[in-house]
PDB file of C-alpha atoms in Angstrom:
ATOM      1  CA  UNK A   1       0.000   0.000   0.000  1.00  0.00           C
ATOM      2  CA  UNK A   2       1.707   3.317  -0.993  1.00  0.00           C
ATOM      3  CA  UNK A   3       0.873   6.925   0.596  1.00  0.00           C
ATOM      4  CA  UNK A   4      -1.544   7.884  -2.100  1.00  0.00           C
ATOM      5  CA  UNK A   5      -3.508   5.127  -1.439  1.00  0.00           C
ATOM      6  CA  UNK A   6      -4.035   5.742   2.320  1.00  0.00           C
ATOM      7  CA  UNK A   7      -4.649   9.783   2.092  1.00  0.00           C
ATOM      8  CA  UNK A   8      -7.294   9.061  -0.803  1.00  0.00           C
ATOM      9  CA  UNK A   9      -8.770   6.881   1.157  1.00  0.00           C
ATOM     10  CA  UNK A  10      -8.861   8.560   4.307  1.00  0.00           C
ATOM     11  CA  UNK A  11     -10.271  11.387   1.920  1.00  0.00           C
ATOM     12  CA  UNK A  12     -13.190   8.987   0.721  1.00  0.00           C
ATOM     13  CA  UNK A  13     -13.556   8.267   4.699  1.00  0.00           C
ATOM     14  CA  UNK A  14     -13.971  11.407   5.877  1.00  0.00           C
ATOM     15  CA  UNK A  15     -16.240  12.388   3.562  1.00  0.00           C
ATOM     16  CA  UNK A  16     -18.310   9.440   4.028  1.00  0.00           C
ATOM     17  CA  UNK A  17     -18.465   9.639   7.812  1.00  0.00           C
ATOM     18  CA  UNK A  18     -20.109  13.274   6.904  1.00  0.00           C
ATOM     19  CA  UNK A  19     -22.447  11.770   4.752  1.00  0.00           C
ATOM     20  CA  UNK A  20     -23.746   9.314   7.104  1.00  0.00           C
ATOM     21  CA  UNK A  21     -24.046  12.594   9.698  1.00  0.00           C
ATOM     22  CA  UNK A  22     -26.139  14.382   7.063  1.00  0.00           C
ATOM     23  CA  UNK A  23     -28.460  11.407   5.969  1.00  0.00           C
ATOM     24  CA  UNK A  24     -29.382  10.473   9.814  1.00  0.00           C
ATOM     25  CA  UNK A  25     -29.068  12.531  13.183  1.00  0.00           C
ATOM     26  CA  UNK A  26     -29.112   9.700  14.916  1.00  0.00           C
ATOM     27  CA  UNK A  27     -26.094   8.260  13.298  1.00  0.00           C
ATOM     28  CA  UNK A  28     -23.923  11.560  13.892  1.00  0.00           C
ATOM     29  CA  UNK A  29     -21.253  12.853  16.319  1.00  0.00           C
ATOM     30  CA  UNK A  30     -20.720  16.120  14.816  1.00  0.00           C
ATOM     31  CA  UNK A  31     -19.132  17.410  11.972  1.00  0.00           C
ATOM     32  CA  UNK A  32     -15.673  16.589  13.382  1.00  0.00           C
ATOM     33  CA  UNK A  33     -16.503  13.195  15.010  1.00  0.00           C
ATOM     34  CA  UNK A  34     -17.876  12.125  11.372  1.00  0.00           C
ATOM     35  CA  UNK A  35     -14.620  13.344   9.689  1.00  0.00           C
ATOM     36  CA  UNK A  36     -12.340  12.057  11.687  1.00  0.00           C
ATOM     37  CA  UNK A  37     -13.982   8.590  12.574  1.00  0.00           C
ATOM     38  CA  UNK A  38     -15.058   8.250   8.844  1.00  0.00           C
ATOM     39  CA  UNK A  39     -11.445   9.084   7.858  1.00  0.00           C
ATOM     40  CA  UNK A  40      -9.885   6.229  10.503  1.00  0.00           C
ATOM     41  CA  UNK A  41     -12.215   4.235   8.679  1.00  0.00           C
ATOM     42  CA  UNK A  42     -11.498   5.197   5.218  1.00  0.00           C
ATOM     43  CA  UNK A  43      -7.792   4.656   6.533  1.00  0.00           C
ATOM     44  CA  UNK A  44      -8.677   0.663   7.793  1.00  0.00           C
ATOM     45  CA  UNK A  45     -10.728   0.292   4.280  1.00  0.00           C
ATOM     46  CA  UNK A  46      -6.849   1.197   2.523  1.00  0.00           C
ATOM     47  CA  UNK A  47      -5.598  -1.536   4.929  1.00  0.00           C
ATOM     48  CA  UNK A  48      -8.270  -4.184   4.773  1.00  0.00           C
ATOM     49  CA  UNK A  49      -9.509  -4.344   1.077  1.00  0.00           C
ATOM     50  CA  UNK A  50      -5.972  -5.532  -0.990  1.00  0.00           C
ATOM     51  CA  UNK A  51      -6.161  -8.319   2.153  1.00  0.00           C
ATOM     52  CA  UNK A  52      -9.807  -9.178   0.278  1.00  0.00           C
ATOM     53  CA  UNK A  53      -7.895  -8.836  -3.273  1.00  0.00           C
ATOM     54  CA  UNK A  54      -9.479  -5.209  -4.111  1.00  0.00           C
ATOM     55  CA  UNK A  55      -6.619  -3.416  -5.722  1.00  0.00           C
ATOM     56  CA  UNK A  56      -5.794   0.212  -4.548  1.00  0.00           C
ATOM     57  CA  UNK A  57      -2.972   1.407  -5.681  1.00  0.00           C
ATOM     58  CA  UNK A  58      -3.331   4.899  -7.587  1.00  0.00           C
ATOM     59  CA  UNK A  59      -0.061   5.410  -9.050  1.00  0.00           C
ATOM     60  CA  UNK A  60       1.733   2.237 -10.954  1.00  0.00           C
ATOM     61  CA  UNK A  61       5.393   2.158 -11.443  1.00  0.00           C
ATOM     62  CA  UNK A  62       5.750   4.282 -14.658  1.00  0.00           C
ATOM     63  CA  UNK A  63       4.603   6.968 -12.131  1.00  0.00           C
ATOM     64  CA  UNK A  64       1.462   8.136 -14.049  1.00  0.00           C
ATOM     65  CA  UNK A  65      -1.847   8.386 -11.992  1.00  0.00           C
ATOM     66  CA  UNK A  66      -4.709   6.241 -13.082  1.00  0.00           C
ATOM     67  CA  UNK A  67      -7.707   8.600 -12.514  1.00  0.00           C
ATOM     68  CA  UNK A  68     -10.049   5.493 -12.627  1.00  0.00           C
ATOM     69  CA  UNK A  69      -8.328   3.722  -9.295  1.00  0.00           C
ATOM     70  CA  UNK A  70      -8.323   6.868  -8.020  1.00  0.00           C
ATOM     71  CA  UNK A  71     -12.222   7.315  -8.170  1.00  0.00           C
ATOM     72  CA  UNK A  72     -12.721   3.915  -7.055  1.00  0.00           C
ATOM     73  CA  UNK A  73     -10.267   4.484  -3.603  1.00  0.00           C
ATOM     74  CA  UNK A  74     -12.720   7.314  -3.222  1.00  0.00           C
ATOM     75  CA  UNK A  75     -15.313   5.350  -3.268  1.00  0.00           C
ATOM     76  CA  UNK A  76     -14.379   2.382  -1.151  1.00  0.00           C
ATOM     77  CA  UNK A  77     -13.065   4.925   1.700  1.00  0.00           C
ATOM     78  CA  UNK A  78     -16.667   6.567   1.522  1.00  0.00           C
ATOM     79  CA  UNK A  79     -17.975   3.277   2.254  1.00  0.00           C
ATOM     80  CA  UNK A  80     -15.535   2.030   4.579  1.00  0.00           C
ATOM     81  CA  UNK A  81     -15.857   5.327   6.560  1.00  0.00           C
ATOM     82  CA  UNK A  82     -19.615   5.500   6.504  1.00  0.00           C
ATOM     83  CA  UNK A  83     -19.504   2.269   8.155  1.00  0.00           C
ATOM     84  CA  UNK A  84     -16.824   2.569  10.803  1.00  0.00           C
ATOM     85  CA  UNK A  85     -18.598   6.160  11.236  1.00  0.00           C
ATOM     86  CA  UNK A  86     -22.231   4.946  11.598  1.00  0.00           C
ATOM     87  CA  UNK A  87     -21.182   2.140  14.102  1.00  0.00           C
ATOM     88  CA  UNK A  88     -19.147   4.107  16.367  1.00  0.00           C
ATOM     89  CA  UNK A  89     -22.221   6.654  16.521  1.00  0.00           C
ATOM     90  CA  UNK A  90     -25.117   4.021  16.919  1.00  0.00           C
ATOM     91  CA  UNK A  91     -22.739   2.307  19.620  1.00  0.00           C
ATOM     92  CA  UNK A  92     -22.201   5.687  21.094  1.00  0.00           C
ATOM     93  CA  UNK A  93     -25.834   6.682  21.162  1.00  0.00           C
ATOM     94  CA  UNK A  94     -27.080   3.107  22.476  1.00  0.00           C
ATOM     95  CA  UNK A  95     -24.739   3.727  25.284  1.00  0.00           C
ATOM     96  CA  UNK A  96     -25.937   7.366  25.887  1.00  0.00           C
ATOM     97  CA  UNK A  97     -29.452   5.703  26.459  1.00  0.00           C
ATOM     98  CA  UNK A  98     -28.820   3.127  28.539  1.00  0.00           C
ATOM     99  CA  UNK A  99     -26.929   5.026  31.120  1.00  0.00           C
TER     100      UNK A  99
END
């Protein structure tokens, strides 16, 4: 996994976390809880999906940038950060209730 990789993703993440926020109160922690949990998440996503064989590397070794990847590490970070994001808030907001 190079650099790129990771701060694309991380990118993807942090936006995603934000867009889980947006789409449901209940699954927020404020605008900087959602960017940086959805970012750690994005972050895990560049670490766990080439374990699952889903390529992300944006730059090959010629050194050009593949626009395409690119896109599609945006993409999988969103997810991956939406997730981690909207876990950590429903776990934080179960825990809020019950106490």
């Amino acid at each position: 996994m190079d650099i790129v990789s990771l701060l694309v993703q991380a990118l993807g993440g942090a936006i995603g976390g934000n867009i889980v926020g947006q789409l449901s109160r209940a699954l927020s922690t404020g605008t900087l809880g959602n960017t940086v949990l959805g970012a750690i998440g994005g972050a895990i996503g560049a670490y766990v999906l080439p374990k699952l064989g889903i390529p992300a590397q944006a730059i090959d070794l010629a050194g050009s940038v593949d626009w395409q990847q690119i896109l599609s590490q945006l993409g999988m970070g969103a997810g991956s950060g939406a997730i981690i994001s909207g876990i950590i808030a429903a776990i934080r907001n179960a825990t809020s209730r019950s106490a």
